PDB file of C-alpha atoms in Angstrom:
ATOM      1  CA  UNK A 136      64.968 -12.170  60.275  1.00  0.00           C
ATOM      2  CA  UNK A 137      64.249 -15.437  61.929  1.00  0.00           C
ATOM      3  CA  UNK A 138      63.742 -17.310  58.579  1.00  0.00           C
ATOM      4  CA  UNK A 139      67.005 -15.784  57.184  1.00  0.00           C
ATOM      5  CA  UNK A 140      68.914 -16.893  60.278  1.00  0.00           C
ATOM      6  CA  UNK A 141      67.432 -20.439  60.079  1.00  0.00           C
ATOM      7  CA  UNK A 142      68.397 -20.623  56.422  1.00  0.00           C
ATOM      8  CA  UNK A 143      71.909 -19.388  57.027  1.00  0.00           C
ATOM      9  CA  UNK A 144      72.242 -21.920  59.891  1.00  0.00           C
ATOM     10  CA  UNK A 145      71.113 -24.864  57.784  1.00  0.00           C
ATOM     11  CA  UNK A 146      73.261 -23.829  54.794  1.00  0.00           C
ATOM     12  CA  UNK A 147      76.320 -23.371  57.147  1.00  0.00           C
ATOM     13  CA  UNK A 148      75.767 -26.746  58.733  1.00  0.00           C
ATOM     14  CA  UNK A 149      75.536 -28.428  55.262  1.00  0.00           C
ATOM     15  CA  UNK A 150      78.730 -26.765  54.060  1.00  0.00           C
ATOM     16  CA  UNK A 151      80.640 -27.590  57.264  1.00  0.00           C
ATOM     17  CA  UNK A 152      79.441 -31.135  57.182  1.00  0.00           C
ATOM     18  CA  UNK A 153      80.028 -31.427  53.326  1.00  0.00           C
ATOM     19  CA  UNK A 154      83.304 -33.318  53.336  1.00  0.00           C
ATOM     20  CA  UNK A 155      81.730 -36.023  55.488  1.00  0.00           C
ATOM     21  CA  UNK A 156      78.759 -36.728  53.166  1.00  0.00           C
ATOM     22  CA  UNK A 157      80.057 -36.061  49.654  1.00  0.00           C
ATOM     23  CA  UNK A 158      82.562 -37.972  47.376  1.00  0.00           C
ATOM     24  CA  UNK A 159      85.998 -38.755  48.419  1.00  0.00           C
ATOM     25  CA  UNK A 160      88.479 -36.178  47.151  1.00  0.00           C
ATOM     26  CA  UNK A 161      86.231 -33.327  47.876  1.00  0.00           C
ATOM     27  CA  UNK A 162      88.354 -30.389  49.240  1.00  0.00           C
ATOM     28  CA  UNK A 163      86.945 -27.348  51.039  1.00  0.00           C
ATOM     29  CA  UNK A 164      89.898 -25.379  49.932  1.00  0.00           C
ATOM     30  CA  UNK A 165      89.735 -26.233  46.249  1.00  0.00           C
ATOM     31  CA  UNK A 166      86.141 -27.349  45.606  1.00  0.00           C
ATOM     32  CA  UNK A 167      83.103 -25.020  45.354  1.00  0.00           C
ATOM     33  CA  UNK A 168      80.177 -25.253  47.854  1.00  0.00           C
ATOM     34  CA  UNK A 169      77.939 -25.910  44.738  1.00  0.00           C
ATOM     35  CA  UNK A 170      79.842 -29.115  44.086  1.00  0.00           C
ATOM     36  CA  UNK A 171      78.360 -30.493  47.345  1.00  0.00           C
ATOM     37  CA  UNK A 172      75.041 -30.502  45.459  1.00  0.00           C
ATOM     38  CA  UNK A 173      76.506 -31.570  42.181  1.00  0.00           C
ATOM     39  CA  UNK A 174      74.636 -33.827  39.814  1.00  0.00           C
ATOM     40  CA  UNK A 175      75.043 -37.635  40.315  1.00  0.00           C
ATOM     41  CA  UNK A 176      76.849 -37.003  43.630  1.00  0.00           C
ATOM     42  CA  UNK A 177      76.090 -39.017  46.676  1.00  0.00           C
ATOM     43  CA  UNK A 178      73.852 -37.304  49.219  1.00  0.00           C
ATOM     44  CA  UNK A 179      73.776 -34.075  47.108  1.00  0.00           C
ATOM     45  CA  UNK A 180      70.167 -33.601  48.335  1.00  0.00           C
ATOM     46  CA  UNK A 181      71.717 -32.267  51.613  1.00  0.00           C
ATOM     47  CA  UNK A 182      73.124 -29.186  49.914  1.00  0.00           C
ATOM     48  CA  UNK A 183      70.132 -28.874  47.544  1.00  0.00           C
ATOM     49  CA  UNK A 184      67.895 -28.503  50.619  1.00  0.00           C
ATOM     50  CA  UNK A 185      70.320 -26.106  52.149  1.00  0.00           C
ATOM     51  CA  UNK A 186      70.240 -23.831  49.078  1.00  0.00           C
ATOM     52  CA  UNK A 187      66.457 -23.981  49.219  1.00  0.00           C
ATOM     53  CA  UNK A 188      66.254 -23.257  52.876  1.00  0.00           C
ATOM     54  CA  UNK A 189      68.705 -20.341  52.656  1.00  0.00           C
ATOM     55  CA  UNK A 190      66.851 -18.838  49.692  1.00  0.00           C
ATOM     56  CA  UNK A 191      63.449 -19.415  51.096  1.00  0.00           C
ATOM     57  CA  UNK A 192      64.387 -17.801  54.418  1.00  0.00           C
ATOM     58  CA  UNK A 193      65.777 -14.656  52.732  1.00  0.00           C
ATOM     59  CA  UNK A 194      62.663 -14.302  50.578  1.00  0.00           C
ATOM     60  CA  UNK A 195      60.296 -14.896  53.411  1.00  0.00           C
ATOM     61  CA  UNK A 196      61.793 -12.244  55.704  1.00  0.00           C
ATOM     62  CA  UNK A 197      62.107  -9.733  52.814  1.00  0.00           C
ATOM     63  CA  UNK A 198      58.485 -10.218  51.683  1.00  0.00           C
ATOM     64  CA  UNK A 199      57.253 -10.047  55.312  1.00  0.00           C
ATOM     65  CA  UNK A 200      58.887  -6.637  55.935  1.00  0.00           C
ATOM     66  CA  UNK A 201      58.883  -5.488  52.291  1.00  0.00           C
ATOM     67  CA  UNK A 202      60.327  -2.070  51.206  1.00  0.00           C
ATOM     68  CA  UNK A 203      62.268  -1.297  47.998  1.00  0.00           C
ATOM     69  CA  UNK A 204      65.780  -1.617  49.607  1.00  0.00           C
ATOM     70  CA  UNK A 205      65.037  -5.376  50.056  1.00  0.00           C
ATOM     71  CA  UNK A 206      64.328  -6.078  46.367  1.00  0.00           C
ATOM     72  CA  UNK A 207      67.955  -6.978  45.540  1.00  0.00           C
ATOM     73  CA  UNK A 208      68.208  -9.177  48.669  1.00  0.00           C
ATOM     74  CA  UNK A 209      64.933 -10.905  47.937  1.00  0.00           C
ATOM     75  CA  UNK A 210      66.304 -11.557  44.365  1.00  0.00           C
ATOM     76  CA  UNK A 211      69.358 -12.939  45.836  1.00  0.00           C
ATOM     77  CA  UNK A 212      67.293 -15.311  47.935  1.00  0.00           C
ATOM     78  CA  UNK A 213      65.216 -16.420  45.059  1.00  0.00           C
ATOM     79  CA  UNK A 214      68.273 -17.060  42.867  1.00  0.00           C
ATOM     80  CA  UNK A 215      69.978 -19.053  45.664  1.00  0.00           C
ATOM     81  CA  UNK A 216      66.960 -21.297  46.183  1.00  0.00           C
ATOM     82  CA  UNK A 217      66.919 -21.885  42.413  1.00  0.00           C
ATOM     83  CA  UNK A 218      70.797 -22.503  42.250  1.00  0.00           C
ATOM     84  CA  UNK A 219      70.181 -25.736  44.310  1.00  0.00           C
ATOM     85  CA  UNK A 220      67.474 -27.010  41.963  1.00  0.00           C
ATOM     86  CA  UNK A 221      69.875 -26.928  39.023  1.00  0.00           C
ATOM     87  CA  UNK A 222      72.886 -29.151  39.870  1.00  0.00           C
ATOM     88  CA  UNK A 223      76.480 -28.172  39.194  1.00  0.00           C
ATOM     89  CA  UNK A 224      78.644 -30.665  37.183  1.00  0.00           C
ATOM     90  CA  UNK A 225      80.341 -33.332  39.475  1.00  0.00           C
ATOM     91  CA  UNK A 226      83.966 -32.892  40.543  1.00  0.00           C
ATOM     92  CA  UNK A 227      85.017 -36.059  38.791  1.00  0.00           C
ATOM     93  CA  UNK A 228      85.048 -35.441  35.014  1.00  0.00           C
ATOM     94  CA  UNK A 229      84.034 -39.036  34.040  1.00  0.00           C
ATOM     95  CA  UNK A 230      80.696 -38.816  35.771  1.00  0.00           C
ATOM     96  CA  UNK A 231      77.950 -37.959  33.316  1.00  0.00           C
ATOM     97  CA  UNK A 232      75.794 -34.734  33.921  1.00  0.00           C
ATOM     98  CA  UNK A 233      73.202 -32.700  32.260  1.00  0.00           C
ATOM     99  CA  UNK A 234      74.885 -29.711  30.574  1.00  0.00           C
ATOM    100  CA  UNK A 235      71.864 -27.406  30.438  1.00  0.00           C
ATOM    101  CA  UNK A 236      71.273 -27.879  34.271  1.00  0.00           C
ATOM    102  CA  UNK A 237      74.912 -26.882  35.002  1.00  0.00           C
ATOM    103  CA  UNK A 238      74.632 -23.949  32.703  1.00  0.00           C
ATOM    104  CA  UNK A 239      71.461 -22.881  34.466  1.00  0.00           C
ATOM    105  CA  UNK A 240      73.188 -23.320  37.877  1.00  0.00           C
ATOM    106  CA  UNK A 241      76.103 -21.040  36.742  1.00  0.00           C
ATOM    107  CA  UNK A 242      73.737 -18.440  35.311  1.00  0.00           C
ATOM    108  CA  UNK A 243      71.605 -18.438  38.540  1.00  0.00           C
ATOM    109  CA  UNK A 244      74.651 -18.138  40.737  1.00  0.00           C
ATOM    110  CA  UNK A 245      75.794 -15.256  38.689  1.00  0.00           C
ATOM    111  CA  UNK A 246      72.372 -13.454  38.995  1.00  0.00           C
ATOM    112  CA  UNK A 247      72.541 -14.111  42.757  1.00  0.00           C
ATOM    113  CA  UNK A 248      76.003 -12.518  43.000  1.00  0.00           C
ATOM    114  CA  UNK A 249      74.869  -9.524  40.954  1.00  0.00           C
ATOM    115  CA  UNK A 250      71.741  -9.050  43.129  1.00  0.00           C
ATOM    116  CA  UNK A 251      73.555  -9.128  46.426  1.00  0.00           C
ATOM    117  CA  UNK A 252      76.208  -6.777  45.081  1.00  0.00           C
ATOM    118  CA  UNK A 253      73.651  -4.335  44.049  1.00  0.00           C
ATOM    119  CA  UNK A 254      71.934  -4.679  47.456  1.00  0.00           C
ATOM    120  CA  UNK A 255      75.164  -3.924  49.324  1.00  0.00           C
ATOM    121  CA  UNK A 256      75.986  -0.957  46.946  1.00  0.00           C
ATOM    122  CA  UNK A 257      72.597   0.441  47.700  1.00  0.00           C
ATOM    123  CA  UNK A 258      73.118   0.043  51.437  1.00  0.00           C
ATOM    124  CA  UNK A 259      76.574   1.756  51.099  1.00  0.00           C
ATOM    125  CA  UNK A 260      74.685   5.014  50.285  1.00  0.00           C
ATOM    126  CA  UNK A 261      71.572   4.379  52.385  1.00  0.00           C
ATOM    127  CA  UNK A 262      72.719   3.082  55.816  1.00  0.00           C
ATOM    128  CA  UNK A 263      72.816   5.596  58.648  1.00  0.00           C
ATOM    129  CA  UNK A 264      76.206   5.966  60.128  1.00  0.00           C
ATOM    130  CA  UNK A 265      79.601   5.775  58.578  1.00  0.00           C
ATOM    131  CA  UNK A 266      80.496   2.436  59.849  1.00  0.00           C
ATOM    132  CA  UNK A 267      77.352   0.694  58.442  1.00  0.00           C
ATOM    133  CA  UNK A 268      77.887   2.441  55.021  1.00  0.00           C
ATOM    134  CA  UNK A 269      81.520   1.385  54.993  1.00  0.00           C
ATOM    135  CA  UNK A 270      80.649  -2.165  55.899  1.00  0.00           C
ATOM    136  CA  UNK A 271      78.125  -2.368  53.102  1.00  0.00           C
ATOM    137  CA  UNK A 272      80.579  -0.743  50.585  1.00  0.00           C
ATOM    138  CA  UNK A 273      83.216  -3.229  51.558  1.00  0.00           C
ATOM    139  CA  UNK A 274      80.773  -6.215  51.167  1.00  0.00           C
ATOM    140  CA  UNK A 275      79.908  -4.771  47.601  1.00  0.00           C
ATOM    141  CA  UNK A 276      83.638  -4.840  46.758  1.00  0.00           C
ATOM    142  CA  UNK A 277      84.087  -8.266  48.304  1.00  0.00           C
ATOM    143  CA  UNK A 278      81.108  -9.541  46.223  1.00  0.00           C
ATOM    144  CA  UNK A 279      82.894  -8.425  43.137  1.00  0.00           C
ATOM    145  CA  UNK A 280      86.442  -9.068  43.851  1.00  0.00           C
ATOM    146  CA  UNK A 281      86.231 -12.570  45.484  1.00  0.00           C
ATOM    147  CA  UNK A 282      84.620 -14.252  42.494  1.00  0.00           C
ATOM    148  CA  UNK A 283      87.375 -12.847  40.405  1.00  0.00           C
ATOM    149  CA  UNK A 284      89.931 -14.083  42.854  1.00  0.00           C
ATOM    150  CA  UNK A 285      88.322 -17.528  42.616  1.00  0.00           C
ATOM    151  CA  UNK A 286      88.887 -17.418  38.860  1.00  0.00           C
ATOM    152  CA  UNK A 287      92.435 -16.333  39.301  1.00  0.00           C
ATOM    153  CA  UNK A 288      93.353 -18.912  42.008  1.00  0.00           C
ATOM    154  CA  UNK A 289      91.368 -22.092  41.192  1.00  0.00           C
ATOM    155  CA  UNK A 290      93.364 -24.245  43.622  1.00  0.00           C
ATOM    156  CA  UNK A 291      91.895 -22.021  46.475  1.00  0.00           C
ATOM    157  CA  UNK A 292      88.419 -21.193  45.003  1.00  0.00           C
ATOM    158  CA  UNK A 293      86.671 -23.139  47.792  1.00  0.00           C
ATOM    159  CA  UNK A 294      88.376 -21.361  50.533  1.00  0.00           C
ATOM    160  CA  UNK A 295      87.786 -17.930  48.946  1.00  0.00           C
ATOM    161  CA  UNK A 296      84.122 -18.768  48.255  1.00  0.00           C
ATOM    162  CA  UNK A 297      83.680 -19.733  52.006  1.00  0.00           C
ATOM    163  CA  UNK A 298      85.288 -16.522  53.171  1.00  0.00           C
ATOM    164  CA  UNK A 299      82.958 -14.572  50.935  1.00  0.00           C
ATOM    165  CA  UNK A 300      79.894 -16.361  52.064  1.00  0.00           C
ATOM    166  CA  UNK A 301      80.836 -15.947  55.654  1.00  0.00           C
ATOM    167  CA  UNK A 302      81.012 -12.212  55.288  1.00  0.00           C
ATOM    168  CA  UNK A 303      77.790 -11.992  53.320  1.00  0.00           C
ATOM    169  CA  UNK A 304      75.940 -14.229  55.814  1.00  0.00           C
ATOM    170  CA  UNK A 305      77.359 -12.256  58.718  1.00  0.00           C
ATOM    171  CA  UNK A 306      75.712  -9.041  57.380  1.00  0.00           C
ATOM    172  CA  UNK A 307      72.501 -10.941  56.611  1.00  0.00           C
ATOM    173  CA  UNK A 308      72.475 -12.290  60.143  1.00  0.00           C
ATOM    174  CA  UNK A 309      72.952  -8.828  61.762  1.00  0.00           C
ATOM    175  CA  UNK A 310      71.249  -6.442  59.300  1.00  0.00           C
ATOM    176  CA  UNK A 311      68.707  -8.164  57.231  1.00  0.00           C
ATOM    177  CA  UNK A 312      65.908  -7.180  56.985  1.00  0.00           C
ATOM    178  CA  UNK A 313      65.142  -4.767  59.742  1.00  0.00           C
ATOM    179  CA  UNK A 314      68.455  -2.845  59.465  1.00  0.00           C
ATOM    180  CA  UNK A 315      68.265  -2.559  55.606  1.00  0.00           C
ATOM    181  CA  UNK A 316      67.445   1.012  54.660  1.00  0.00           C
ATOM    182  CA  UNK A 317      65.489   2.246  51.679  1.00  0.00           C
TER     183      UNK A 317
END
């Protein structure tokens, strides 16, 4: 739990400070969090380290108190750590980037999303108490619906993603790993 919380705190700090350290023109409303760590972007290492810290924290806490319900969340952490290692394409189209790294980034981010959605769906059936089951079910829906909303409303994709991450991280902060039920 303590490593997850540390990872969430580092990630959140990097996201909040992002507009101060990245390229001019970056918008928290329109631009993705991954674009803070984009290839050939000034100080992208800040977001790369934040992705690694988040993922490593989730994996460390999950492995330390391991049981089968943690598997999708540990996978989520593993994929999030890797997401940072493969840079997103830059926000400016004239800046060169490595296409395969961007493709790997997108694939790993998708795998992270699928993993956390499976974890929440599992918890929707396993959590004791209707409130906790409902919260997990809603987060499973959020983890599916918000990425679709990001595609439907690209001018607001950054804001939508930040709301989604806030909700997921809030659950991780409160429930992971000790209140995650097998």
